[in-house]
Coordinates of C-alpha atoms and ligand atoms in Angstrom, one line a residue:
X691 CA 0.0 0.0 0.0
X692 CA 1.6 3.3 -0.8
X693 CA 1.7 6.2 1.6
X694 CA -0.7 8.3 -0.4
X695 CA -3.3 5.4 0.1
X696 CA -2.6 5.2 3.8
X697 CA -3.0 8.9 4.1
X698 CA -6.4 8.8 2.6
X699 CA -7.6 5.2 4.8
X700 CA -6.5 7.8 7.7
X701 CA -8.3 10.8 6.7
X702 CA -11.2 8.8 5.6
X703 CA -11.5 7.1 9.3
X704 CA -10.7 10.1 11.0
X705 CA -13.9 11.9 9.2
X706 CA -15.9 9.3 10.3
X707 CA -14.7 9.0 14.1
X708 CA -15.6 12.9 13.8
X709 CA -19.6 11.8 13.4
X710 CA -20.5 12.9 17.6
X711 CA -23.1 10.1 18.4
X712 CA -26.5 11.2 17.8
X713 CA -29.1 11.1 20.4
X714 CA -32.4 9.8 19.5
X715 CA -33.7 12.8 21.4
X716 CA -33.2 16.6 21.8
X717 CA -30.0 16.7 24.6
X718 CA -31.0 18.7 27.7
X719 CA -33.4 19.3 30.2
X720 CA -36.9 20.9 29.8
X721 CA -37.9 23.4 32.4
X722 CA -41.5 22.4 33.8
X723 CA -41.9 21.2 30.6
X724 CA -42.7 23.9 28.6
X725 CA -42.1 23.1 25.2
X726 CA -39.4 24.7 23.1
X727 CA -40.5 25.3 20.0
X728 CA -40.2 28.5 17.6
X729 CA -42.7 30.6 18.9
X730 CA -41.2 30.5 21.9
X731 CA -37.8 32.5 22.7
X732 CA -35.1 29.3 23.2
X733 CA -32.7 29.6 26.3
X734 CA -30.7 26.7 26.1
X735 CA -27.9 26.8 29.4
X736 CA -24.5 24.5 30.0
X737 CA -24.3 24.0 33.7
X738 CA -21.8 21.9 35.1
X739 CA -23.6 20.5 38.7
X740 CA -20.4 21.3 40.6
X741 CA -19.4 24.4 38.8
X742 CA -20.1 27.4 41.7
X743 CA -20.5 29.9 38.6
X744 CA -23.2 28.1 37.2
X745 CA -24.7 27.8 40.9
X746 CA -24.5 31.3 40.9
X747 CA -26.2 31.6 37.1
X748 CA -29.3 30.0 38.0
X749 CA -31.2 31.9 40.3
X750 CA -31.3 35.3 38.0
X751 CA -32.0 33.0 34.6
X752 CA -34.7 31.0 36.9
X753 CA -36.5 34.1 37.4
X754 CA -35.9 35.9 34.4
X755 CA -37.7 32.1 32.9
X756 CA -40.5 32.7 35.2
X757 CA -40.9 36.3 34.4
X758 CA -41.8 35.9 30.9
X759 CA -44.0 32.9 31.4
X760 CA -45.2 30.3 28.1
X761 CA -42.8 33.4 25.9
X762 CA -39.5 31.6 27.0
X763 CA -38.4 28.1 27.1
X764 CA -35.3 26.6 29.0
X765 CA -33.3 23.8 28.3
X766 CA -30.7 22.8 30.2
X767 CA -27.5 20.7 28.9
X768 CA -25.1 19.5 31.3
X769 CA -21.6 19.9 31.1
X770 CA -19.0 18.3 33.0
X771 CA -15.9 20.2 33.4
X772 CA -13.0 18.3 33.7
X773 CA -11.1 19.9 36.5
X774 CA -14.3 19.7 38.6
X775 CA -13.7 15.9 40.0
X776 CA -17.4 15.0 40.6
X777 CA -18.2 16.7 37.2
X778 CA -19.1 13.7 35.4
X779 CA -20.8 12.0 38.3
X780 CA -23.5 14.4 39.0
X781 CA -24.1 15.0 35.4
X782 CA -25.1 11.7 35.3
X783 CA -27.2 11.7 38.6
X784 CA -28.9 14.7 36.5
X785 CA -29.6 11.9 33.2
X786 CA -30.7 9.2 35.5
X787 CA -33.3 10.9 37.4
X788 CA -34.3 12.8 33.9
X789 CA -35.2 9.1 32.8
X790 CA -37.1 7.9 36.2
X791 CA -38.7 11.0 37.3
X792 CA -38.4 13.8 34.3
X793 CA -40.3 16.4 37.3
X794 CA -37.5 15.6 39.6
X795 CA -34.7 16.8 37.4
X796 CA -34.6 20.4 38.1
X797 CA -34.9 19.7 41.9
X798 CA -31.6 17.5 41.6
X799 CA -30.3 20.4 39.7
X800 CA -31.0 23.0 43.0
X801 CA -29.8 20.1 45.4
X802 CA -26.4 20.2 43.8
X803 CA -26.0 23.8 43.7
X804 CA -26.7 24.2 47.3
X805 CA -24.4 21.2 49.0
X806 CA -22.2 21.8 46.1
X807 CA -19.3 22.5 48.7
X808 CA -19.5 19.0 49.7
X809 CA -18.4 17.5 46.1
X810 CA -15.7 19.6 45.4
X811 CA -12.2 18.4 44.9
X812 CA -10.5 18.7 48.2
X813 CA -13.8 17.4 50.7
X814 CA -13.8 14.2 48.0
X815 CA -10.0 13.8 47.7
X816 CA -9.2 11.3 49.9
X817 CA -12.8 9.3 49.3
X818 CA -13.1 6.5 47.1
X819 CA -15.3 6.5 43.8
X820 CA -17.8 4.3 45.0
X821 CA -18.4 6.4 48.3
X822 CA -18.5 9.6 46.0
X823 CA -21.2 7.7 44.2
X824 CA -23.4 7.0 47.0
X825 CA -23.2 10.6 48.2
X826 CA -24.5 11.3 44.9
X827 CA -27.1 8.9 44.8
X828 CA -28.4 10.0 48.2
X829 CA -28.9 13.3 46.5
X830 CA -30.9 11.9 43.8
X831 CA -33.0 10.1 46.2
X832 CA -33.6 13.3 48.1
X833 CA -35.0 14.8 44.6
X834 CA -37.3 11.9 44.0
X835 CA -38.4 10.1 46.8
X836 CA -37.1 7.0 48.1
X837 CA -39.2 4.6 46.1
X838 CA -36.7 5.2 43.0
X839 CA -33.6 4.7 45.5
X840 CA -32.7 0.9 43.6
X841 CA -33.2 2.3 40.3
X842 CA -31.2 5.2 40.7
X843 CA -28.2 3.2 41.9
X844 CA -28.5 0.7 39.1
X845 CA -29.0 4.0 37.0
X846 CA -24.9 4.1 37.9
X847 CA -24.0 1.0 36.3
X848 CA -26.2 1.4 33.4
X849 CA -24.1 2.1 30.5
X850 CA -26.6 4.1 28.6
X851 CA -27.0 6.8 31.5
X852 CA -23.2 7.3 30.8
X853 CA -23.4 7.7 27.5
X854 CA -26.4 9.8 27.7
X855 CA -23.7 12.1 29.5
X856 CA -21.2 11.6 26.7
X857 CA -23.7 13.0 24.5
X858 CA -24.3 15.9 26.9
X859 CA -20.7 16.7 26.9
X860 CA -19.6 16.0 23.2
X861 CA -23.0 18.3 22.1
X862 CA -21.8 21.3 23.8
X863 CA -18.4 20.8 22.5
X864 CA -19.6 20.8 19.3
X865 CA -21.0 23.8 19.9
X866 CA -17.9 25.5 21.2
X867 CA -18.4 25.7 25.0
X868 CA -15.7 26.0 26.7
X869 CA -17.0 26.9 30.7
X870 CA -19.8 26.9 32.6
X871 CA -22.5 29.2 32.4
X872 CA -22.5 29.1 29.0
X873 CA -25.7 30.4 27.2
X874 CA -27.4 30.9 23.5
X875 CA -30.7 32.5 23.0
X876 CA -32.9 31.0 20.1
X877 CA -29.2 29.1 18.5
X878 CA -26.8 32.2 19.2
X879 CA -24.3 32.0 21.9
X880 CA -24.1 35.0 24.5
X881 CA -21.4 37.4 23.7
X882 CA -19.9 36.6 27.0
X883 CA -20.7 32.8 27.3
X884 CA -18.9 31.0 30.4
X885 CA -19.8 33.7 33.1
X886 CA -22.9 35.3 35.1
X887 CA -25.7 36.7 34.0
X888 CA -27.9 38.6 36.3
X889 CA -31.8 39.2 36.2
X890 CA -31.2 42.9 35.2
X891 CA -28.9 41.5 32.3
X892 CA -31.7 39.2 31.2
X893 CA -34.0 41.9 31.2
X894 CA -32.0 43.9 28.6
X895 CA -31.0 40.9 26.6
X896 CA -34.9 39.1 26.7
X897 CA -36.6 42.2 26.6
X898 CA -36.0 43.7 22.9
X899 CA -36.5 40.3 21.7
X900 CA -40.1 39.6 23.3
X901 CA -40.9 43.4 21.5
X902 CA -39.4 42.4 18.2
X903 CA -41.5 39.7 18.1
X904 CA -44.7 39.1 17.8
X905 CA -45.8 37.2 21.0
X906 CA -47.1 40.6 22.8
Ligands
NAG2494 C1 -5.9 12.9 52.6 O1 -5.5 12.0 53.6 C2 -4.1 12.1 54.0 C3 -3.7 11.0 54.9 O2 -4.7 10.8 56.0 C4 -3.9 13.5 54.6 O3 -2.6 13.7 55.0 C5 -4.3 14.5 53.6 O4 -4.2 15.8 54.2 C6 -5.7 14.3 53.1 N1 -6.0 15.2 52.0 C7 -7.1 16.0 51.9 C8 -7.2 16.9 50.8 O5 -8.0 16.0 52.8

C-alpha cells in the first residue's frame, strides 16, 4: 500500500470518528416542561452541577424564565468540566433521574447547587469513587423520593445513563463551550458565554426580543 493510500484510509477514518453520536432525542433538560418550540424564545444553558459559577447563574435566569412565562423556554445541557472531579458523576445523577422522574430533574439540579461545597475536589480527595457515588445517589433520592432509591443506583451501572452524558458533553463541544455558564438564545451564543448573567442583564437581553417579536 503506498503512503498516499494510507493517508487517505486515515483521513477517511478520522472523518468518520468525527460523526458525535447522535441522540435519539433533543440533549437537555426541559424546564416544567414547557415546550421549546419556535414561537417560543429558546434559552438553552450549560451548567456543570459542581461548577459554583453556574450555581450562581441560576437563580437570575430561573426568574428571568418565570418572568416571561409560556414566551420563554429553558433547556438545560449539562456539562461536566473536567477539572471539577465530581463533574461527570453528578451530570449523570442529573440523566438518571431525567429518565425515572423527568419532574424531579430540576430539583436534583438545585440540590447540587446548594451542597455543592461537599463534592468539590479537596472534601472528595481522599474518598473513594464508590463512596462519592453513593453521596451522589443520596442526593438523587432526596430529589425523588425514596421509592426510586434501587433504580437510581442501578442507574450508575447502566451504561446508557453514561453515554447519555457523553452525549451531553460531546454536544456542547460541538457547539464550542468551553466553561460553565455558557448560554445561547434561540441558537446564538451570548457574547460573554462562560460567566454570570444577572436578572437585570436578562432583562436587557430578553426584553428587545419579546418586543421584536410578535408574541405581545
Ligand atoms: C488525605 O489523607 C491524607 C492521609 O490521611 C492526609 O494527609 C491529607 O491531608 C488528606 N488530603 C485532603 C485533601 O484531605
Amino acid at each position: 500500500m503506498s503512503i498516499s493510500i494510507l493517508i487517505i484510509l486515515a483521513y477517511f477514518s478520522w472523518v468518520v470518528a468525527g460523526q458525535a453520536p447522535i441522540p435519539a432525542k433533543y440533549d437537555g433538560f426541559l424546564y416544567k416542561n414547557q415546550a421549546a418550540t419556535t414561537d417560543s424564545i429558546i434559552i438553552e444553558a450549560f451548567f456543570d452541577p459542581v461548577c459554583p459559577d453556574s450555581r450562581d447563574a441560576w437563580p437570575p435566569l430561573k426568574q428571568a424564565i418565570e418572568y416571561y412565562g409560556s414566551h420563554v423556554s429553558l433547556i438545560v445541557h449539562p456539562f461536566p468540566l473536567p477539572y471539577h472531579d465530581n463533574a461527570f458523576v453528578t451530570s449523570r445523577a442529573l440523566h438518571i433521574v431525567n429518565k425515572l422522574k423527568p419532574i424531579s430533574t430540576y430539583d436534583l439540579m438545585e440540590l447540587f447547587f446548594k451542597n455543592q461545597e461537599e463534592l468539590y475536589n479537596k472534601p472528595t480527595f481522599n474518598k473513594s469513587r464508590s463512596s462519592v457515588v453513593k453521596h451522589v445517589a443520596k442526593f438523587a433520592v432526596k430529589a425523588t423520593g425514596s421509592s426510586y432509591s434501587s433504580d437510581i443506583e442501578s442507574g450508575f451501572t447502566d451504561r446508557k445513563t453514561d453515554l447519555l452524558t457523553r452525549v451531553s458533553f460531546k454536544y456542547g463541544c460541538s457547539r464550542g463551550v468551553y466553561g460553565t455558564p455558557f448560554f445561547f438564545v434561540n441558537g446564538f451564543a451570548l457574547a460573554d458565554g462562560g460567566s454570570s448573567i444577572d436578572y437585570k442583564k436578562w432583562r436587557n437581553i430578553l426584553d428587545p426580543i419579546i418586543k421584536e417579536s410578535s408574541f405581545r
